[in-house]
Every structure is written in structure tokens, then in C-alpha cells.
Short mmCIF file of C-alpha atoms in Angstrom, two decimals:
data_model
loop_
_atom_site.label_atom_id
_atom_site.label_comp_id
_atom_site.label_asym_id
_atom_site.label_seq_id
_atom_site.Cartn_x
_atom_site.Cartn_y
_atom_site.Cartn_z
CA UNK A 73 79.98 99.16 120.32
CA UNK A 74 77.99 102.36 120.77
CA UNK A 75 79.60 105.79 120.46
CA UNK A 76 80.70 107.01 123.90
CA UNK A 77 78.70 110.00 125.10
CA UNK A 78 80.49 113.20 126.15
CA UNK A 79 80.05 114.68 129.59
CA UNK A 80 77.90 117.82 129.68
CA UNK A 81 77.84 119.57 133.08
CA UNK A 82 74.46 120.46 134.57
CA UNK A 83 73.31 124.06 134.17
CA UNK A 84 73.54 124.45 137.97
CA UNK A 85 77.07 122.95 138.15
CA UNK A 86 79.06 124.15 141.15
CA UNK A 87 82.75 124.79 140.54
CA UNK A 88 83.66 123.37 143.97
CA UNK A 89 81.86 120.02 143.42
CA UNK A 90 83.79 117.17 141.86
CA UNK A 91 80.65 115.48 140.52
CA UNK A 92 79.41 118.75 138.99
CA UNK A 93 82.73 119.39 137.28
CA UNK A 94 83.72 115.95 136.03
CA UNK A 95 81.99 112.73 134.94
CA UNK A 96 83.02 110.74 138.04
CA UNK A 97 84.01 107.68 136.02
CA UNK A 98 83.85 106.32 132.51
CA UNK A 99 80.68 107.86 131.07
CA UNK A 100 78.19 105.24 129.92
CA UNK A 101 75.11 107.38 129.30
CA UNK A 102 73.86 110.83 130.10
CA UNK A 103 70.23 111.80 130.49
CA UNK A 104 68.66 115.15 131.31
CA UNK A 105 68.29 114.18 134.97
CA UNK A 106 71.03 111.60 135.56
CA UNK A 107 74.12 109.98 134.15
CA UNK A 108 75.69 106.56 134.53
CA UNK A 109 79.42 106.01 134.79
CA UNK A 110 81.60 102.98 135.41
CA UNK A 111 84.15 103.35 138.17
CA UNK A 112 87.54 102.13 137.01
CA UNK A 113 88.53 100.06 140.03
CA UNK A 114 90.83 97.06 139.60
CA UNK A 115 89.36 95.27 142.62
CA UNK A 116 85.73 95.84 141.61
CA UNK A 117 85.55 96.02 137.83
CA UNK A 118 81.74 95.79 137.63
CA UNK A 119 81.14 98.98 139.61
CA UNK A 120 78.73 101.56 138.20
CA UNK A 121 77.47 104.87 139.54
CA UNK A 122 74.19 106.63 138.92
CA UNK A 123 74.82 110.34 139.42
CA UNK A 124 71.97 112.82 139.67
CA UNK A 125 72.87 115.66 137.32
CA UNK A 126 71.58 118.53 139.44
CA UNK A 127 73.56 119.33 142.55
CA UNK A 128 71.52 117.88 145.43
CA UNK A 129 73.01 116.21 148.48
CA UNK A 130 70.39 113.88 149.86
CA UNK A 131 68.05 111.24 148.50
CA UNK A 132 65.04 113.05 149.95
CA UNK A 133 66.05 116.25 148.15
CA UNK A 134 64.44 114.48 145.17
CA UNK A 135 60.66 114.42 144.90
CA UNK A 136 58.96 111.03 144.69
CA UNK A 137 58.80 111.00 140.88
CA UNK A 138 62.54 111.78 140.71
CA UNK A 139 63.28 109.06 143.29
CA UNK A 140 61.38 106.54 141.20
CA UNK A 141 63.24 107.66 138.07
CA UNK A 142 66.61 107.40 139.82
CA UNK A 143 65.88 104.00 141.34
CA UNK A 144 64.65 102.79 137.98
CA UNK A 145 68.14 103.44 136.66
CA UNK A 146 69.77 101.69 139.62
CA UNK A 147 67.46 98.71 139.14
CA UNK A 148 68.16 98.50 135.41
CA UNK A 149 71.90 98.30 136.12
CA UNK A 150 71.40 95.72 138.86
CA UNK A 151 69.28 93.52 136.59
CA UNK A 152 71.92 93.70 133.85
CA UNK A 153 74.78 92.81 136.19
CA UNK A 154 72.80 89.91 137.63
CA UNK A 155 71.83 88.58 134.21
CA UNK A 156 75.31 88.77 132.68
CA UNK A 157 77.69 88.21 135.59
CA UNK A 158 75.65 86.09 138.04
CA UNK A 159 77.39 87.80 140.98
CA UNK A 160 77.27 86.44 144.51
CA UNK A 161 75.55 89.66 145.57
CA UNK A 162 74.74 93.15 144.35
CA UNK A 163 75.70 96.02 146.66
CA UNK A 164 73.84 99.34 146.50
CA UNK A 165 74.83 102.46 148.42
CA UNK A 166 74.44 106.21 148.50
CA UNK A 167 76.79 107.95 150.95
CA UNK A 168 78.18 111.26 149.70
CA UNK A 169 80.23 111.93 152.83
CA UNK A 170 83.20 113.07 150.77
CA UNK A 171 81.35 114.47 147.75
CA UNK A 172 77.85 115.45 148.88
CA UNK A 173 76.30 115.27 145.43
CA UNK A 174 73.68 112.53 145.11
CA UNK A 175 75.08 109.36 143.54
CA UNK A 176 74.34 105.65 143.87
CA UNK A 177 76.96 102.93 143.78
CA UNK A 178 75.90 99.68 142.09
CA UNK A 179 78.56 97.00 142.51
CA UNK A 180 78.59 93.34 141.48
CA UNK A 181 80.26 91.36 144.26
CA UNK A 182 81.74 87.87 144.11
CA UNK A 183 82.68 85.51 146.90
CA UNK A 184 86.23 85.48 145.49
CA UNK A 185 86.66 89.26 145.30
CA UNK A 186 89.28 91.15 147.29
CA UNK A 187 86.93 92.32 150.07
CA UNK A 188 84.00 89.89 150.15
CA UNK A 189 81.97 89.68 152.39
CA UNK A 190 83.11 93.12 153.56
CA UNK A 191 81.73 96.16 151.75
CA UNK A 192 84.07 97.57 149.11
CA UNK A 193 84.92 100.30 151.64
CA UNK A 194 85.86 97.71 154.28
CA UNK A 195 88.95 95.65 154.94
CA UNK A 196 90.69 93.69 152.20
CA UNK A 197 90.22 89.96 152.73
CA UNK A 198 92.47 88.47 150.04
CA UNK A 199 94.47 89.10 146.89
CA UNK A 200 93.12 88.15 143.46
CA UNK A 201 96.43 87.65 141.68
CA UNK A 202 95.15 87.27 138.14
CA UNK A 203 93.05 90.46 138.47
CA UNK A 204 89.35 90.63 139.08
CA UNK A 205 88.38 91.70 135.54
CA UNK A 206 89.76 88.49 134.06
CA UNK A 207 87.34 86.47 136.18
CA UNK A 208 84.19 88.20 134.94
CA UNK A 209 81.93 86.37 132.51
CA UNK A 210 82.00 89.36 130.14
CA UNK A 211 84.44 91.91 128.71
CA UNK A 212 83.94 95.27 130.43
CA UNK A 213 83.26 97.23 127.25
CA UNK A 214 80.57 94.74 126.29
CA UNK A 215 79.18 94.98 129.80
CA UNK A 216 79.05 98.77 129.41
CA UNK A 217 77.06 98.31 126.21
CA UNK A 218 74.64 95.97 127.95
CA UNK A 219 74.17 98.43 130.80
CA UNK A 220 73.64 101.29 128.36
CA UNK A 221 71.05 99.31 126.42
CA UNK A 222 69.15 98.45 129.61
CA UNK A 223 68.76 102.04 130.81
CA UNK A 224 65.34 103.66 130.75
CA UNK A 225 64.86 105.80 127.64
CA UNK A 226 64.47 109.58 127.57
CA UNK A 227 60.84 110.48 127.06
CA UNK A 228 59.71 107.02 126.00
CA UNK A 229 61.01 105.03 123.07
CA UNK A 230 63.38 102.11 123.21
CA UNK A 231 65.91 101.49 125.99
CA UNK A 232 69.33 102.72 124.91
CA UNK A 233 67.94 105.86 123.27
CA UNK A 234 69.47 107.94 126.07
CA UNK A 235 73.00 107.10 125.04
CA UNK A 236 72.30 107.31 121.33
CA UNK A 237 70.93 110.85 121.64
CA UNK A 238 74.13 112.12 123.18
CA UNK A 239 76.96 113.02 120.78
CA UNK B 1256 55.83 106.53 174.09
CA UNK B 1257 54.09 103.98 171.88
CA UNK B 1258 53.84 100.32 172.84
CA UNK B 1259 56.72 98.39 171.28
CA UNK B 1260 55.59 95.95 168.62
CA UNK B 1261 56.52 92.25 168.86
CA UNK B 1262 58.47 90.50 166.13
CA UNK B 1263 56.40 88.11 164.03
CA UNK B 1264 58.44 86.01 161.57
CA UNK B 1265 57.31 85.90 157.94
CA UNK B 1266 55.31 82.85 156.85
CA UNK B 1267 58.21 81.92 154.53
CA UNK B 1268 60.85 82.34 157.26
CA UNK B 1269 63.98 80.26 156.68
CA UNK B 1270 65.51 78.69 159.76
CA UNK B 1271 69.05 79.32 158.45
CA UNK B 1272 68.50 83.07 157.89
CA UNK B 1273 69.27 85.44 160.73
CA UNK B 1274 66.86 88.10 159.44
CA UNK B 1275 64.06 85.57 159.06
CA UNK B 1276 64.54 84.24 162.59
CA UNK B 1277 65.17 87.41 164.60
CA UNK B 1278 64.21 91.10 164.40
CA UNK B 1279 67.73 92.28 163.45
CA UNK B 1280 67.66 95.19 165.92
CA UNK B 1281 65.28 97.00 168.23
CA UNK B 1282 61.89 96.61 166.56
CA UNK B 1283 60.28 99.95 165.75
CA UNK B 1284 57.38 98.86 163.55
CA UNK B 1285 56.28 95.82 161.63
CA UNK B 1286 54.16 95.85 158.51
CA UNK B 1287 52.90 93.00 156.35
CA UNK B 1288 55.71 93.54 153.85
CA UNK B 1289 58.51 95.16 155.88
CA UNK B 1290 59.73 96.01 159.34
CA UNK B 1291 61.90 98.78 160.73
CA UNK B 1292 64.47 98.23 163.47
CA UNK B 1293 67.06 100.41 165.11
CA UNK B 1294 70.57 98.98 165.20
CA UNK B 1295 72.04 99.36 168.67
CA UNK B 1296 75.50 100.64 167.76
CA UNK B 1297 77.37 102.91 170.18
CA UNK B 1298 79.29 104.62 167.36
CA UNK B 1299 76.20 105.23 165.20
CA UNK B 1300 73.18 105.61 167.47
CA UNK B 1301 70.83 106.92 164.75
CA UNK B 1302 71.09 103.79 162.61
CA UNK B 1303 67.88 102.20 161.33
CA UNK B 1304 67.21 99.23 159.08
CA UNK B 1305 64.30 98.55 156.78
CA UNK B 1306 64.02 94.79 156.43
CA UNK B 1307 61.83 93.19 153.80
CA UNK B 1308 59.78 90.55 155.61
CA UNK B 1309 59.82 87.90 152.90
CA UNK B 1310 63.13 86.17 152.28
CA UNK B 1311 64.48 87.72 149.10
CA UNK B 1312 68.14 88.49 148.47
CA UNK B 1313 68.28 91.26 145.92
CA UNK B 1314 66.61 94.61 145.39
CA UNK B 1315 65.40 93.54 141.93
CA UNK B 1316 63.76 90.45 143.42
CA UNK B 1317 61.04 92.97 144.35
CA UNK B 1318 58.61 94.14 141.69
CA UNK B 1319 58.40 97.86 140.99
CA UNK B 1320 55.44 98.44 143.34
CA UNK B 1321 57.31 96.68 146.14
CA UNK B 1322 60.46 98.70 145.41
CA UNK B 1323 58.46 101.91 145.65
CA UNK B 1324 56.88 100.77 148.92
CA UNK B 1325 60.26 99.82 150.37
CA UNK B 1326 61.94 103.05 149.30
CA UNK B 1327 59.01 105.00 150.70
CA UNK B 1328 59.90 103.57 154.09
CA UNK B 1329 63.60 104.38 153.65
CA UNK B 1330 62.70 107.93 152.61
CA UNK B 1331 60.36 108.43 155.57
CA UNK B 1332 63.17 107.48 157.95
CA UNK B 1333 65.66 109.70 156.15
CA UNK B 1334 63.31 112.69 156.30
CA UNK B 1335 62.76 112.15 160.03
CA UNK B 1336 66.47 111.89 160.79
CA UNK B 1337 67.19 115.01 158.76
CA UNK B 1338 64.40 117.00 160.42
CA UNK B 1339 65.25 116.05 164.00
CA UNK B 1340 69.02 115.53 163.98
CA UNK B 1341 70.25 117.79 161.16
CA UNK B 1342 73.03 115.31 160.37
CA UNK B 1343 76.01 116.15 158.19
CA UNK B 1344 74.89 113.42 155.79
CA UNK B 1345 72.51 110.49 155.49
CA UNK B 1346 74.01 107.19 154.36
CA UNK B 1347 71.86 104.57 152.60
CA UNK B 1348 73.02 101.08 151.71
CA UNK B 1349 71.81 97.60 150.87
CA UNK B 1350 74.56 94.97 150.84
CA UNK B 1351 73.52 91.60 152.25
CA UNK B 1352 76.91 89.99 151.69
CA UNK B 1353 76.79 88.33 155.11
CA UNK B 1354 73.02 87.91 155.46
CA UNK B 1355 71.54 87.81 151.96
CA UNK B 1356 68.05 88.88 153.04
CA UNK B 1357 67.02 92.27 151.63
CA UNK B 1358 67.57 95.09 154.11
CA UNK B 1359 68.41 98.77 153.85
CA UNK B 1360 70.66 100.65 156.22
CA UNK B 1361 69.67 104.26 156.95
CA UNK B 1362 72.31 106.01 159.03
CA UNK B 1363 72.57 109.61 160.22
CA UNK B 1364 76.21 110.67 159.95
CA UNK B 1365 77.96 113.59 161.63
CA UNK B 1366 81.27 115.21 160.85
CA UNK B 1367 82.32 114.42 164.43
CA UNK B 1368 81.37 110.72 164.41
CA UNK B 1369 83.91 107.94 164.84
CA UNK B 1370 84.28 107.10 161.13
CA UNK B 1371 83.28 110.23 159.19
CA UNK B 1372 83.84 110.71 156.25
CA UNK B 1373 84.44 106.97 155.91
CA UNK B 1374 81.40 104.69 155.62
CA UNK B 1375 80.40 103.04 158.89
CA UNK B 1376 82.07 99.88 157.54
CA UNK B 1377 85.33 101.73 156.91
CA UNK B 1378 88.24 102.75 159.10
CA UNK B 1379 87.74 104.49 162.42
CA UNK B 1380 88.91 108.09 162.21
CA UNK B 1381 88.62 109.25 165.84
CA UNK B 1382 87.26 108.50 169.29
CA UNK B 1383 84.12 110.23 170.60
CA UNK B 1384 84.89 110.04 174.31
CA UNK B 1385 81.55 111.21 175.65
CA UNK B 1386 79.68 108.72 173.48
CA UNK B 1387 77.89 109.51 170.24
CA UNK B 1388 74.35 109.24 171.64
CA UNK B 1389 74.93 112.10 174.06
CA UNK B 1390 75.67 114.41 171.15
CA UNK B 1391 72.39 113.82 169.33
CA UNK B 1392 69.71 116.51 169.44
CA UNK B 1393 67.12 113.96 170.59
CA UNK B 1394 66.79 111.04 173.02
CA UNK B 1395 66.86 107.76 171.09
CA UNK B 1396 63.51 106.50 172.34
CA UNK B 1397 61.87 109.75 171.28
CA UNK B 1398 63.65 109.43 167.94
CA UNK B 1399 62.21 105.91 167.60
CA UNK B 1400 58.73 107.35 168.22
CA UNK B 1401 59.27 110.02 165.58
CA UNK B 1402 60.46 107.42 163.07
CA UNK B 1403 57.49 105.19 163.86
CA UNK B 1404 55.05 108.06 163.40
CA UNK B 1405 56.58 108.97 160.05
CA UNK B 1406 56.25 105.51 158.50
CA UNK B 1407 53.72 104.93 155.75
CA UNK B 1408 50.47 103.45 157.13
CA UNK B 1409 49.17 99.97 156.41
CA UNK B 1410 46.34 100.16 153.90
CA UNK B 1411 45.87 103.92 154.12
CA UNK B 1412 44.95 105.91 157.23
CA UNK B 1413 47.28 108.05 159.25
CA UNK B 1414 51.06 107.57 159.47
CA UNK B 1415 51.92 105.62 162.60
CA UNK B 1416 48.95 103.27 162.24
CA UNK B 1417 51.36 100.47 161.32
CA UNK B 1418 52.93 100.43 164.75
CA UNK B 1419 49.66 100.96 166.60
CA UNK B 1420 48.11 97.92 164.92
CA UNK B 1421 50.83 95.63 166.19
CA UNK B 1422 50.44 94.33 169.74
#
């Protein structure tokens, strides 16, 4: 597996913002403009976040080129989850009601998961006694590697370079 | 106010898909590739959907040019809601767990609304006795007009041409 990158706060980090101060999940890759983390959630093991590094609240605080860059990262994660896990559905969302720092949720959903077809923020529909992670087609650390390898590179080059360039 | 467009199903409409068969809300504008509707929800009156006209399930079923077109529509709605309503937060989401036909939710959220800071699919936090619509800075039909005018045009020309070209 690849070396895990270390979290480096943005130069404009705000001390009162949780996503400025801390990674917001298990850090998968960090780029100049964004980072990707995996949310460690027992109900939804294949749950990644794309977090914009600079402190902005809303999607349209990004210019169009930044939006395309950010959505390129979201799409790369979605494609990887679809290819490896064959989920029932992918869920994408950007809320920020609690932490108004731009971040996208990318979640692989399965018709057997604890909340399906409700959103992950909705009402629990069932228990998954053996644990959701055990039902995935792939070990989570290998999934992290696949996600990392699929991310757009920094300044050209091969996908995966973003993670490799971080210590 | 502008003339309301009529819903025209896609040529690949599936009879078993709710978003192929019906508008999915109050139709604001219809383009070759997408349409915009307003969801009539008493708790969240400023709630729009961008629905991809062709029956595809996932975001990455669109090619990159289509993704950019679709997100351009989402962004235009977000900018309009921010400019007119000054919401506490904009919420964006694409789930499709119940109706797996690509659509984006664009919702203006307020710190006084029934569910804030929970997502609109979460747990109700409070009642808004006078009704949420009465607290908006703008009448909903005028808001619809502003959203329609802000949408990207079909094949160039001025914003708003998309709606005007539909009967």
C-alpha cells in the first residue's frame, strides 16, 4: 500500500473551523486545492469526502475552473466505487449546515445497507448484523489505494502522483 | 411572469420511471438535455431540482461535457437563491435511491427552517408556525422567474432563452 499522506492545514486555516483544523476523516490524498478523506462510519464503510482546502462555504464561491477541478475529484471517486463495489447507487451531497466549509460526500449505497433507500442522514431501515464492511467486495485499505490511484494528478503526470508527492 | 413551459418526455422515456413520465415538480424550464422544476414542499419552499432528461442513473454516466453542462445549471440556481434569499446555506445533493434517474436537489436552507442544521431528509428540529414561504424575501413565482432567467441558454444567446423557446 502507498504511504499515508499527512494533513497540512491550508494557509488560510481558521481556528474555529473543524475542517480547517483537522483532516475530517482518514486522509487518502492531499492536493494544493483539495483533499480526500474516508469517513470511518460502520454503517457506510465506502464513504469518502472531497474537502476544498481553502475555507469557502458555498459551491459557487469557487470559480468555474475550480468547480470543474473539484467535480473531477468527486467523479474519479464515484467511478472507482462503481467499478470495484458495484453499489446499488452512488450518493453525492454537499451540505455544510454544521461545518460551513465546502466538502462533498461520495457514498456507495447498497440495497442491504442500514438506511437504504433513505439518505445516510435519514431513518435507519434495518440492522446489518455482520457489519457492512464485511459485505463489501474489497478490503477498505485496498479501496483507499484504488481511490488514491484514480485521483487527478497535480499539474499533469500520472494519476496517483498527488498522494505520492505528499510525505 | 413568463409563460410556463410544458413537460415533454425524453425520446428514451421509460414507462416505469417516475422522472421519465412526469415533470417531478413545478416545471420552470426545459432544455434538450435537462429540465428544472421546483419541488412544492411547505417546509422547504426554495427547493429546485435539475433533472437530466435522458434516463441515466449515475453522475458518471454523463461524459465530462455533460457533467459541466449539468453543474452549470445547478450553479446558476444556487447563485440565484443566494442573491435573492441570502440563505444560511445552500444544500446540493444527488441520490436517486428511490428513483434512479439522475437529478440534483438545490435547496436554500435557513437557520430557522424546520430541519436546520439537519439535511432536509433528516429529523425535524422545530415547527415554523407561520409557514416557511412567508419568511422568504421573495414571492415564489417571482423566484421561479429569477431562476428561469439565470439558466444557461440553449445554443448560446441570452440567459432565459431556454424557457422562452418552450411553448
